[in-house]
């Protein structure tokens, strides 16, 4: 689209790309000449009015026409200056140069440089600006809020429109119990115990309600002094069923915990269980609850000379060793020998069946420091009071298959 020509409507301003020609010059200057002629005609009219001596016309001129003449004179001066400037520009263009004033930046005229263009293009669009606002609001919320609490007005309403809500909440929290105080900050402990249906003010008794895990007692704690109910663990207890680690279950009578109690002890090592009761202030002896406790199990899959198991007869009154589907590489009788802790042989027993790779024997051997023999058979009369180990083997060669298992017997 071509640029508009200089005219009255644009104060004879031309665009830089408007070609300067005789036609353009005559067009502009002709219009200027016409306007000057009009001005001179107006001035002649004024001269006639003045000459006529019409005071009223003079007053009208003074009131209405004079300002127009002044403005017109200013326009003529401006046009004359613009014409002179245009003439200078035309001359400089014809001489092959452009005046600096034409290309210089002003407050009303800025040239778009690549840097300014990039800066402008980097500015956020309305859509991007809205996105940034939405992101900032989401960050302020910190995530999805429940309906009814997702605006500041709703939150203020939920807080009771209390301008001191934080102080009120802090005061309320300050009135709560402190976890680290472990109920030491309860104002009225008697009322608290009554509300919790705790039977006594004895702090130790209150602490005995333990179901998640057992409560540790000090090493060598006296079980006679354990006058609270609960679940405990202890090492080498005094007045206990023996040395080592034990689980203790304690029950106390509600009305007379000092006179009536029941304790059950379970060995960590063997699983042996003992119990005793306190009746009218007197403890009974610890009594073991009869049970078979697995001690060792050996599966034979490659040839071995024998299978050996050890038993601690401080924990058990006797032991049973069972040979299941035992076979040997060559013929020979099934045998078992007892040994002391150092390995010395104390006694030997032999079954009446030969063991080979073609037949498998089953046998159960009852043994301990008081006896040694097959189940239902004749026992040994040898001195085996130091027995601690049993070996199962075949007189004819290595054992090559089967399973040997030993169990400890806890006296009832």
mmCIF file of C-alpha atoms in Angstrom:
data_model
loop_
_atom_site.group_PDB
_atom_site.id
_atom_site.type_symbol
_atom_site.label_atom_id
_atom_site.label_comp_id
_atom_site.label_asym_id
_atom_site.label_seq_id
_atom_site.Cartn_x
_atom_site.Cartn_y
_atom_site.Cartn_z
ATOM 1 C CA UNK A 1 0.000 0.000 0.000
ATOM 2 C CA UNK A 2 1.604 3.400 -1.034
ATOM 3 C CA UNK A 3 2.259 6.084 1.578
ATOM 4 C CA UNK A 4 -0.215 9.050 1.685
ATOM 5 C CA UNK A 5 0.871 12.251 -0.109
ATOM 6 C CA UNK A 6 1.574 15.435 1.871
ATOM 7 C CA UNK A 7 -1.642 17.419 2.298
ATOM 8 C CA UNK A 8 -3.471 19.731 4.615
ATOM 9 C CA UNK A 9 -4.811 16.757 6.588
ATOM 10 C CA UNK A 10 -1.275 15.597 7.608
ATOM 11 C CA UNK A 11 0.280 19.062 7.797
ATOM 12 C CA UNK A 12 2.151 18.359 4.558
ATOM 13 C CA UNK A 13 4.196 15.578 6.215
ATOM 14 C CA UNK A 14 5.584 12.985 3.860
ATOM 15 C CA UNK A 15 6.890 9.472 4.493
ATOM 16 C CA UNK A 16 10.561 8.698 3.955
ATOM 17 C CA UNK A 17 9.718 6.448 1.077
ATOM 18 C CA UNK A 18 7.669 9.174 -0.733
ATOM 19 C CA UNK A 19 9.529 10.045 -3.962
ATOM 20 C CA UNK A 20 10.259 13.758 -4.393
ATOM 21 C CA UNK A 21 9.160 14.933 -7.819
ATOM 22 C CA UNK A 22 8.069 18.103 -9.616
ATOM 23 C CA UNK A 23 4.514 16.853 -9.473
ATOM 24 C CA UNK A 24 4.686 16.422 -5.674
ATOM 25 C CA UNK A 25 6.355 19.779 -5.268
ATOM 26 C CA UNK A 26 3.737 21.561 -7.423
ATOM 27 C CA UNK A 27 0.974 19.736 -5.593
ATOM 28 C CA UNK A 28 2.167 20.781 -2.130
ATOM 29 C CA UNK A 29 3.224 24.285 -3.016
ATOM 30 C CA UNK A 30 0.068 24.828 -5.095
ATOM 31 C CA UNK A 31 -2.080 23.964 -2.084
ATOM 32 C CA UNK A 32 0.057 26.236 0.106
ATOM 33 C CA UNK A 33 -0.343 29.027 -2.497
ATOM 34 C CA UNK A 34 -4.100 28.495 -2.508
ATOM 35 C CA UNK A 35 -4.246 28.781 1.221
ATOM 36 C CA UNK A 36 -2.075 31.910 1.123
ATOM 37 C CA UNK A 37 -4.431 33.384 -1.480
ATOM 38 C CA UNK A 38 -7.358 32.612 0.772
ATOM 39 C CA UNK A 39 -5.587 34.284 3.641
ATOM 40 C CA UNK A 40 -4.862 37.367 1.540
ATOM 41 C CA UNK A 41 -8.506 37.468 0.467
ATOM 42 C CA UNK A 42 -9.590 37.371 4.071
ATOM 43 C CA UNK A 43 -7.138 40.135 4.875
ATOM 44 C CA UNK A 44 -8.559 42.237 1.981
ATOM 45 C CA UNK A 45 -12.052 41.713 3.382
ATOM 46 C CA UNK A 46 -10.831 42.950 6.707
ATOM 47 C CA UNK A 47 -9.315 45.963 5.032
ATOM 48 C CA UNK A 48 -12.682 46.765 3.386
ATOM 49 C CA UNK A 49 -14.475 46.392 6.702
ATOM 50 C CA UNK A 50 -12.016 48.677 8.345
ATOM 51 C CA UNK A 51 -12.229 51.144 5.526
ATOM 52 C CA UNK A 52 -16.016 51.117 5.775
ATOM 53 C CA UNK A 53 -15.610 52.069 9.375
ATOM 54 C CA UNK A 54 -18.128 49.556 10.505
ATOM 55 C CA UNK A 55 -17.472 49.284 14.223
ATOM 56 C CA UNK A 56 -19.641 46.260 14.545
ATOM 57 C CA UNK A 57 -17.752 44.399 11.850
ATOM 58 C CA UNK A 58 -14.519 45.346 13.514
ATOM 59 C CA UNK A 59 -15.744 43.987 16.791
ATOM 60 C CA UNK A 60 -16.790 40.740 15.131
ATOM 61 C CA UNK A 61 -13.402 40.499 13.495
ATOM 62 C CA UNK A 62 -11.643 41.141 16.740
ATOM 63 C CA UNK A 63 -13.749 38.578 18.531
ATOM 64 C CA UNK A 64 -13.908 35.793 15.962
ATOM 65 C CA UNK A 65 -11.596 36.255 13.043
ATOM 66 C CA UNK A 66 -8.444 37.511 14.757
ATOM 67 C CA UNK A 67 -7.746 34.187 16.509
ATOM 68 C CA UNK A 68 -8.224 32.384 13.215
ATOM 69 C CA UNK A 69 -5.828 34.762 11.525
ATOM 70 C CA UNK A 70 -3.267 34.180 14.250
ATOM 71 C CA UNK A 71 -3.591 30.421 13.940
ATOM 72 C CA UNK A 72 -3.454 30.651 10.180
ATOM 73 C CA UNK A 73 -0.338 32.794 10.385
ATOM 74 C CA UNK A 74 1.248 30.136 12.601
ATOM 75 C CA UNK A 75 0.309 27.444 10.111
ATOM 76 C CA UNK A 76 1.761 29.515 7.280
ATOM 77 C CA UNK A 77 4.977 29.927 9.264
ATOM 78 C CA UNK A 78 5.071 26.213 9.940
ATOM 79 C CA UNK A 79 4.419 25.408 6.325
ATOM 80 C CA UNK A 80 7.121 27.810 5.246
ATOM 81 C CA UNK A 81 9.570 26.200 7.651
ATOM 82 C CA UNK A 82 8.542 22.721 6.515
ATOM 83 C CA UNK A 83 8.914 23.791 2.900
ATOM 84 C CA UNK A 84 12.382 25.108 3.621
ATOM 85 C CA UNK A 85 13.276 21.898 5.421
ATOM 86 C CA UNK A 86 11.896 19.860 2.569
ATOM 87 C CA UNK A 87 13.899 21.900 0.135
ATOM 88 C CA UNK A 88 17.058 21.291 2.157
ATOM 89 C CA UNK A 89 16.332 17.547 2.294
ATOM 90 C CA UNK A 90 15.684 17.424 -1.415
ATOM 91 C CA UNK A 91 18.966 19.199 -2.081
ATOM 92 C CA UNK A 92 20.889 16.830 0.205
ATOM 93 C CA UNK A 93 19.272 13.779 -1.341
ATOM 94 C CA UNK A 94 20.109 15.088 -4.773
ATOM 95 C CA UNK A 95 23.684 15.513 -3.556
ATOM 96 C CA UNK A 96 23.776 11.852 -2.428
ATOM 97 C CA UNK A 97 23.413 12.252 1.361
ATOM 98 C CA UNK A 98 20.653 12.075 4.025
ATOM 99 C CA UNK A 99 20.659 14.534 6.935
ATOM 100 C CA UNK A 100 21.275 13.048 10.373
ATOM 101 C CA UNK A 101 18.171 14.754 11.733
ATOM 102 C CA UNK A 102 16.046 12.629 9.439
ATOM 103 C CA UNK A 103 17.310 9.299 10.815
ATOM 104 C CA UNK A 104 18.028 10.324 14.411
ATOM 105 C CA UNK A 105 15.862 8.818 17.163
ATOM 106 C CA UNK A 106 13.584 11.159 19.093
ATOM 107 C CA UNK A 107 11.065 10.758 21.905
ATOM 108 C CA UNK A 108 8.404 10.134 19.289
ATOM 109 C CA UNK A 109 10.521 8.055 16.910
ATOM 110 C CA UNK A 110 12.451 4.910 17.863
ATOM 111 C CA UNK A 111 14.155 2.535 15.500
ATOM 112 C CA UNK A 112 13.539 -1.218 16.054
ATOM 113 C CA UNK A 113 16.942 -2.879 16.532
ATOM 114 C CA UNK A 114 17.448 -6.658 16.752
ATOM 115 C CA UNK A 115 18.023 -6.323 20.495
ATOM 116 C CA UNK A 116 14.811 -4.391 21.059
ATOM 117 C CA UNK A 117 12.953 -6.850 18.865
ATOM 118 C CA UNK A 118 14.202 -9.849 20.896
ATOM 119 C CA UNK A 119 13.350 -8.082 24.163
ATOM 120 C CA UNK A 120 9.849 -7.349 22.944
ATOM 121 C CA UNK A 121 9.330 -10.879 21.641
ATOM 122 C CA UNK A 122 10.464 -12.289 25.005
ATOM 123 C CA UNK A 123 7.694 -10.486 26.852
ATOM 124 C CA UNK A 124 4.875 -12.713 28.046
ATOM 125 C CA UNK A 125 1.698 -12.862 26.049
ATOM 126 C CA UNK A 126 -1.614 -12.371 27.875
ATOM 127 C CA UNK A 127 -2.123 -16.127 27.919
ATOM 128 C CA UNK A 128 1.356 -16.738 29.306
ATOM 129 C CA UNK A 129 0.867 -14.031 31.944
ATOM 130 C CA UNK A 130 -2.372 -15.696 33.039
ATOM 131 C CA UNK A 131 -0.562 -19.018 33.243
ATOM 132 C CA UNK A 132 2.106 -17.493 35.484
ATOM 133 C CA UNK A 133 -0.576 -16.047 37.752
ATOM 134 C CA UNK A 134 -2.342 -19.438 37.943
ATOM 135 C CA UNK A 135 0.958 -21.149 38.782
ATOM 136 C CA UNK A 136 1.683 -18.647 41.553
ATOM 137 C CA UNK A 137 -1.784 -19.183 43.031
ATOM 138 C CA UNK A 138 -1.336 -22.986 42.897
ATOM 139 C CA UNK A 139 2.039 -22.666 44.644
ATOM 140 C CA UNK A 140 0.430 -20.487 47.311
ATOM 141 C CA UNK A 141 -2.237 -23.139 47.868
ATOM 142 C CA UNK A 142 0.400 -25.871 48.047
ATOM 143 C CA UNK A 143 -1.756 -28.450 46.284
ATOM 144 C CA UNK A 144 -5.393 -29.386 45.901
ATOM 145 C CA UNK A 145 -7.522 -27.911 48.640
ATOM 146 C CA UNK A 146 -10.806 -29.429 49.756
ATOM 147 C CA UNK A 147 -14.006 -27.738 48.608
ATOM 148 C CA UNK A 148 -14.944 -24.978 50.979
ATOM 149 C CA UNK A 149 -11.325 -24.223 51.872
ATOM 150 C CA UNK A 150 -9.844 -23.220 48.529
ATOM 151 C CA UNK A 151 -10.253 -19.449 48.836
ATOM 152 C CA UNK A 152 -8.999 -16.946 51.399
ATOM 153 C CA UNK A 153 -12.577 -15.986 52.275
ATOM 154 C CA UNK A 154 -13.482 -19.618 53.018
ATOM 155 C CA UNK A 155 -10.359 -20.108 55.127
ATOM 156 C CA UNK A 156 -11.114 -16.937 57.081
ATOM 157 C CA UNK A 157 -14.666 -18.182 57.665
ATOM 158 C CA UNK A 158 -13.359 -21.551 58.851
ATOM 159 C CA UNK A 159 -11.109 -19.727 61.332
ATOM 160 C CA UNK A 160 -14.109 -17.843 62.657
ATOM 161 C CA UNK A 161 -12.950 -14.575 61.088
ATOM 162 C CA UNK A 162 -10.605 -14.304 64.043
ATOM 163 C CA UNK A 163 -7.762 -11.865 63.255
ATOM 164 C CA UNK A 164 -5.857 -13.462 66.154
ATOM 165 C CA UNK A 165 -6.432 -17.019 64.971
ATOM 166 C CA UNK A 166 -2.747 -17.975 65.179
ATOM 167 C CA UNK A 167 -2.480 -16.698 68.749
ATOM 168 C CA UNK A 168 -5.707 -18.493 69.678
ATOM 169 C CA UNK A 169 -4.477 -21.758 68.176
ATOM 170 C CA UNK A 170 -1.099 -21.382 69.887
ATOM 171 C CA UNK A 171 -2.815 -20.855 73.218
ATOM 172 C CA UNK A 172 -5.003 -23.920 72.653
ATOM 173 C CA UNK A 173 -1.993 -26.055 71.661
ATOM 174 C CA UNK A 174 -0.087 -24.777 74.674
ATOM 175 C CA UNK A 175 -2.835 -26.142 76.899
ATOM 176 C CA UNK A 176 -2.390 -29.665 75.491
ATOM 177 C CA UNK A 177 -0.224 -32.388 76.997
ATOM 178 C CA UNK A 178 3.385 -32.548 75.815
ATOM 179 C CA UNK A 179 4.364 -35.931 74.348
ATOM 180 C CA UNK A 180 7.915 -35.775 75.714
ATOM 181 C CA UNK A 181 6.561 -35.242 79.271
ATOM 182 C CA UNK A 182 5.081 -38.776 79.265
ATOM 183 C CA UNK A 183 1.935 -37.595 81.094
ATOM 184 C CA UNK A 184 3.981 -35.814 83.787
ATOM 185 C CA UNK A 185 2.136 -32.595 82.881
ATOM 186 C CA UNK A 186 -1.324 -33.998 83.667
ATOM 187 C CA UNK A 187 -2.946 -31.461 86.003
ATOM 188 C CA UNK A 188 -5.068 -33.891 88.010
ATOM 189 C CA UNK A 189 -3.492 -37.313 87.876
ATOM 190 C CA UNK A 190 -6.114 -38.911 90.159
ATOM 191 C CA UNK A 191 -8.947 -37.896 87.841
ATOM 192 C CA UNK A 192 -6.926 -39.041 84.824
ATOM 193 C CA UNK A 193 -6.402 -42.487 86.348
ATOM 194 C CA UNK A 194 -10.078 -42.743 87.158
ATOM 195 C CA UNK A 195 -11.022 -41.837 83.593
ATOM 196 C CA UNK A 196 -8.576 -44.447 82.234
ATOM 197 C CA UNK A 197 -9.824 -47.052 84.752
ATOM 198 C CA UNK A 198 -6.280 -47.525 86.056
ATOM 199 C CA UNK A 199 -6.607 -49.456 89.348
ATOM 200 C CA UNK A 200 -3.729 -47.882 91.255
ATOM 201 C CA UNK A 201 -1.615 -44.746 91.456
ATOM 202 C CA UNK A 202 1.499 -46.933 91.494
ATOM 203 C CA UNK A 203 3.488 -45.691 88.480
ATOM 204 C CA UNK A 204 5.257 -49.031 88.022
ATOM 205 C CA UNK A 205 1.940 -50.846 87.757
ATOM 206 C CA UNK A 206 0.645 -48.340 85.218
ATOM 207 C CA UNK A 207 3.726 -48.979 83.069
ATOM 208 C CA UNK A 208 3.208 -52.748 82.926
ATOM 209 C CA UNK A 209 0.516 -52.810 80.244
ATOM 210 C CA UNK A 210 2.766 -53.936 77.402
ATOM 211 C CA UNK A 211 1.452 -55.835 74.397
ATOM 212 C CA UNK A 212 3.634 -54.739 71.450
ATOM 213 C CA UNK A 213 6.871 -56.161 72.885
ATOM 214 C CA UNK A 214 8.315 -57.383 76.178
ATOM 215 C CA UNK A 215 9.773 -54.992 78.746
ATOM 216 C CA UNK A 216 13.461 -55.526 79.631
ATOM 217 C CA UNK A 217 14.351 -56.254 83.230
ATOM 218 C CA UNK A 218 17.835 -55.611 84.614
ATOM 219 C CA UNK A 219 20.278 -58.515 84.427
ATOM 220 C CA UNK A 220 19.932 -60.859 87.412
ATOM 221 C CA UNK A 221 16.628 -59.218 88.395
ATOM 222 C CA UNK A 222 14.852 -60.988 91.284
ATOM 223 C CA UNK A 223 11.647 -62.556 89.939
ATOM 224 C CA UNK A 224 10.274 -62.764 93.484
ATOM 225 C CA UNK A 225 10.179 -58.962 93.461
ATOM 226 C CA UNK A 226 8.246 -58.798 90.189
ATOM 227 C CA UNK A 227 4.892 -57.718 91.634
ATOM 228 C CA UNK A 228 3.306 -56.317 88.478
ATOM 229 C CA UNK A 229 1.646 -57.959 85.500
ATOM 230 C CA UNK A 230 3.130 -57.886 82.033
ATOM 231 C CA UNK A 231 5.566 -59.433 79.580
ATOM 232 C CA UNK A 232 9.307 -59.163 80.318
ATOM 233 C CA UNK A 233 12.698 -60.462 79.213
ATOM 234 C CA UNK A 234 15.647 -61.006 81.561
ATOM 235 C CA UNK A 235 19.151 -62.527 81.603
ATOM 236 C CA UNK A 236 20.168 -64.868 84.442
ATOM 237 C CA UNK A 237 17.222 -64.035 86.715
ATOM 238 C CA UNK A 238 17.473 -64.568 90.480
ATOM 239 C CA UNK A 239 14.792 -67.028 91.669
ATOM 240 C CA UNK A 240 14.277 -68.066 88.062
ATOM 241 C CA UNK A 241 14.184 -71.558 86.518
ATOM 242 C CA UNK A 242 17.828 -71.372 85.354
ATOM 243 C CA UNK A 243 20.599 -69.327 83.735
ATOM 244 C CA UNK A 244 20.418 -67.646 80.323
ATOM 245 C CA UNK A 245 17.797 -65.497 78.652
ATOM 246 C CA UNK A 246 14.137 -65.932 79.561
ATOM 247 C CA UNK A 247 10.773 -64.523 78.598
ATOM 248 C CA UNK A 248 8.659 -63.935 81.696
ATOM 249 C CA UNK A 249 4.880 -63.679 81.743
ATOM 250 C CA UNK A 250 3.599 -62.234 85.014
ATOM 251 C CA UNK A 251 0.047 -62.141 86.362
ATOM 252 C CA UNK A 252 -1.004 -60.490 89.628
ATOM 253 C CA UNK A 253 -4.274 -60.634 91.517
ATOM 254 C CA UNK A 254 -6.229 -57.387 91.341
ATOM 255 C CA UNK A 255 -7.111 -57.224 95.044
ATOM 256 C CA UNK A 256 -3.986 -58.858 96.535
ATOM 257 C CA UNK A 257 -1.048 -58.708 94.079
ATOM 258 C CA UNK A 258 1.475 -59.379 96.874
ATOM 259 C CA UNK A 259 -0.208 -62.612 97.957
ATOM 260 C CA UNK A 260 -1.355 -64.157 94.676
ATOM 261 C CA UNK A 261 0.694 -64.255 91.466
ATOM 262 C CA UNK A 262 1.540 -66.548 88.569
ATOM 263 C CA UNK A 263 4.741 -66.569 86.496
ATOM 264 C CA UNK A 264 5.641 -68.512 83.358
ATOM 265 C CA UNK A 265 9.210 -68.563 81.996
ATOM 266 C CA UNK A 266 10.208 -69.601 78.453
ATOM 267 C CA UNK A 267 13.868 -70.270 77.574
ATOM 268 C CA UNK A 268 15.253 -68.253 74.672
ATOM 269 C CA UNK A 269 17.692 -71.058 73.848
ATOM 270 C CA UNK A 270 15.511 -74.179 73.964
ATOM 271 C CA UNK A 271 11.920 -73.088 74.181
ATOM 272 C CA UNK A 272 11.521 -75.004 77.434
ATOM 273 C CA UNK A 273 8.615 -73.658 79.492
ATOM 274 C CA UNK A 274 8.390 -73.476 83.301
ATOM 275 C CA UNK A 275 5.748 -72.085 85.596
ATOM 276 C CA UNK A 276 5.136 -71.391 89.281
ATOM 277 C CA UNK A 277 2.438 -69.791 91.454
ATOM 278 C CA UNK A 278 2.430 -67.707 94.623
ATOM 279 C CA UNK A 279 -0.388 -68.652 96.987
ATOM 280 C CA UNK A 280 -1.032 -66.592 100.121
ATOM 281 C CA UNK A 281 2.457 -65.101 99.841
ATOM 282 C CA UNK A 282 4.370 -68.387 99.277
ATOM 283 C CA UNK A 283 5.999 -69.349 95.986
ATOM 284 C CA UNK A 284 5.844 -72.908 94.635
ATOM 285 C CA UNK A 285 8.858 -74.488 92.927
ATOM 286 C CA UNK A 286 9.364 -73.968 89.218
ATOM 287 C CA UNK A 287 7.763 -76.827 87.267
ATOM 288 C CA UNK A 288 8.687 -77.600 83.673
ATOM 289 C CA UNK A 289 5.872 -78.109 81.223
ATOM 290 C CA UNK A 290 6.531 -81.391 79.386
ATOM 291 C CA UNK A 291 7.546 -80.790 75.787
ATOM 292 C CA UNK A 292 9.783 -82.102 73.018
ATOM 293 C CA UNK A 293 12.197 -79.433 71.845
ATOM 294 C CA UNK A 294 13.918 -79.881 68.436
ATOM 295 C CA UNK A 295 17.704 -79.778 68.917
ATOM 296 C CA UNK A 296 19.312 -81.017 65.689
ATOM 297 C CA UNK A 297 18.361 -82.514 62.324
ATOM 298 C CA UNK A 298 20.833 -83.942 59.784
ATOM 299 C CA UNK A 299 19.877 -85.048 56.275
ATOM 300 C CA UNK A 300 22.425 -87.466 54.774
ATOM 301 C CA UNK A 301 22.851 -87.097 51.008
ATOM 302 C CA UNK A 302 26.575 -87.899 50.582
ATOM 303 C CA UNK A 303 28.492 -90.678 52.385
ATOM 304 C CA UNK A 304 29.502 -89.865 55.981
ATOM 305 C CA UNK A 305 31.105 -92.022 58.652
ATOM 306 C CA UNK A 306 28.491 -91.042 61.276
ATOM 307 C CA UNK A 307 26.008 -88.418 62.364
ATOM 308 C CA UNK A 308 26.707 -86.754 65.716
ATOM 309 C CA UNK A 309 24.313 -84.647 67.827
ATOM 310 C CA UNK A 310 24.952 -82.913 71.183
ATOM 311 C CA UNK A 311 22.465 -82.280 74.006
ATOM 312 C CA UNK A 312 22.781 -80.053 77.110
ATOM 313 C CA UNK A 313 21.302 -82.103 79.944
ATOM 314 C CA UNK A 314 21.244 -79.077 82.197
ATOM 315 C CA UNK A 315 18.251 -78.054 80.099
ATOM 316 C CA UNK A 316 16.719 -81.467 79.345
ATOM 317 C CA UNK A 317 16.022 -84.571 81.411
ATOM 318 C CA UNK A 318 16.580 -86.869 78.406
ATOM 319 C CA UNK A 319 16.736 -86.987 74.617
ATOM 320 C CA UNK A 320 15.294 -88.974 71.733
ATOM 321 C CA UNK A 321 17.317 -89.554 68.565
ATOM 322 C CA UNK A 322 15.360 -90.869 65.577
ATOM 323 C CA UNK A 323 16.969 -92.466 62.499
ATOM 324 C CA UNK A 324 14.625 -92.394 59.491
ATOM 325 C CA UNK A 325 15.236 -94.343 56.244
ATOM 326 C CA UNK A 326 18.935 -94.662 57.017
ATOM 327 C CA UNK A 327 21.000 -96.800 54.592
ATOM 328 C CA UNK A 328 24.712 -97.626 54.274
ATOM 329 C CA UNK A 329 27.181 -98.238 51.443
ATOM 330 C CA UNK A 330 27.681 -101.884 52.464
ATOM 331 C CA UNK A 331 26.174 -104.378 54.873
ATOM 332 C CA UNK A 332 26.484 -103.856 58.613
ATOM 333 C CA UNK A 333 24.466 -103.430 61.755
ATOM 334 C CA UNK A 334 22.941 -100.127 62.698
ATOM 335 C CA UNK A 335 24.825 -98.765 65.749
ATOM 336 C CA UNK A 336 24.791 -95.809 68.124
ATOM 337 C CA UNK A 337 27.433 -94.742 70.649
ATOM 338 C CA UNK A 338 27.320 -92.252 73.533
ATOM 339 C CA UNK A 339 30.185 -89.841 74.209
ATOM 340 C CA UNK A 340 31.070 -87.263 76.806
ATOM 341 C CA UNK A 341 31.655 -83.605 75.958
ATOM 342 C CA UNK A 342 35.300 -84.349 75.119
ATOM 343 C CA UNK A 343 34.382 -87.130 72.664
ATOM 344 C CA UNK A 344 35.330 -90.155 74.818
ATOM 345 C CA UNK A 345 33.092 -93.200 74.131
ATOM 346 C CA UNK A 346 30.875 -94.173 77.079
ATOM 347 C CA UNK A 347 28.673 -96.954 75.654
ATOM 348 C CA UNK A 348 27.601 -98.630 72.391
ATOM 349 C CA UNK A 349 24.282 -100.051 71.270
ATOM 350 C CA UNK A 350 23.617 -102.154 68.169
ATOM 351 C CA UNK A 351 20.317 -102.950 66.505
ATOM 352 C CA UNK A 352 19.397 -106.415 65.369
ATOM 353 C CA UNK A 353 19.018 -105.287 61.745
ATOM 354 C CA UNK A 354 21.814 -105.004 59.203
ATOM 355 C CA UNK A 355 21.825 -101.789 57.157
ATOM 356 C CA UNK A 356 22.716 -101.847 53.447
ATOM 357 C CA UNK A 357 22.030 -99.736 50.406
ATOM 358 C CA UNK A 358 19.074 -102.004 49.607
ATOM 359 C CA UNK A 359 17.249 -101.708 52.923
ATOM 360 C CA UNK A 360 16.453 -98.718 55.084
ATOM 361 C CA UNK A 361 15.983 -98.868 58.833
ATOM 362 C CA UNK A 362 13.968 -96.754 61.226
ATOM 363 C CA UNK A 363 14.905 -96.549 64.888
ATOM 364 C CA UNK A 364 14.256 -94.394 67.938
ATOM 365 C CA UNK A 365 16.895 -94.196 70.657
ATOM 366 C CA UNK A 366 16.046 -92.875 74.134
ATOM 367 C CA UNK A 367 19.181 -91.667 75.867
ATOM 368 C CA UNK A 368 20.559 -89.339 78.463
ATOM 369 C CA UNK A 369 22.764 -89.336 81.530
ATOM 370 C CA UNK A 370 20.486 -91.851 83.242
ATOM 371 C CA UNK A 371 19.845 -94.403 80.496
ATOM 372 C CA UNK A 372 20.535 -95.545 76.939
ATOM 373 C CA UNK A 373 18.520 -97.920 74.764
ATOM 374 C CA UNK A 374 16.104 -98.453 71.915
ATOM 375 C CA UNK A 375 12.515 -97.462 72.494
ATOM 376 C CA UNK A 376 10.827 -100.415 74.173
ATOM 377 C CA UNK A 377 14.123 -102.348 74.371
ATOM 378 C CA UNK A 378 16.613 -103.245 77.090
ATOM 379 C CA UNK A 379 18.549 -100.277 78.409
ATOM 380 C CA UNK A 380 22.293 -100.027 79.077
ATOM 381 C CA UNK A 381 23.716 -100.342 82.596
ATOM 382 C CA UNK A 382 26.989 -98.579 81.837
ATOM 383 C CA UNK A 383 28.032 -95.377 83.626
ATOM 384 C CA UNK A 384 26.827 -92.717 81.237
ATOM 385 C CA UNK A 385 26.322 -89.857 83.712
ATOM 386 C CA UNK A 386 28.563 -87.593 81.646
ATOM 387 C CA UNK A 387 26.856 -88.320 78.310
ATOM 388 C CA UNK A 388 26.623 -85.268 76.065
ATOM 389 C CA UNK A 389 26.772 -86.613 72.495
ATOM 390 C CA UNK A 390 25.347 -89.454 70.403
ATOM 391 C CA UNK A 391 26.721 -90.875 67.162
ATOM 392 C CA UNK A 392 24.632 -92.897 64.700
ATOM 393 C CA UNK A 393 26.520 -95.059 62.149
ATOM 394 C CA UNK A 394 26.706 -98.421 60.389
ATOM 395 C CA UNK A 395 29.171 -101.103 61.311
ATOM 396 C CA UNK A 396 29.584 -102.042 57.650
ATOM 397 C CA UNK A 397 30.474 -98.654 56.098
ATOM 398 C CA UNK A 398 29.486 -95.046 55.604
ATOM 399 C CA UNK A 399 25.908 -93.857 55.860
ATOM 400 C CA UNK A 400 24.786 -92.629 52.455
ATOM 401 C CA UNK A 401 21.144 -91.561 52.866
ATOM 402 C CA UNK A 402 18.421 -90.887 55.408
ATOM 403 C CA UNK A 403 17.730 -88.365 58.154
ATOM 404 C CA UNK A 404 18.740 -88.277 61.829
ATOM 405 C CA UNK A 405 16.883 -85.948 64.239
ATOM 406 C CA UNK A 406 17.331 -85.361 67.983
ATOM 407 C CA UNK A 407 14.792 -83.847 70.402
ATOM 408 C CA UNK A 408 15.248 -82.759 74.007
ATOM 409 C CA UNK A 409 12.675 -83.848 76.578
ATOM 410 C CA UNK A 410 11.636 -81.267 79.183
ATOM 411 C CA UNK A 411 10.252 -82.841 82.344
ATOM 412 C CA UNK A 412 6.606 -82.036 83.184
#
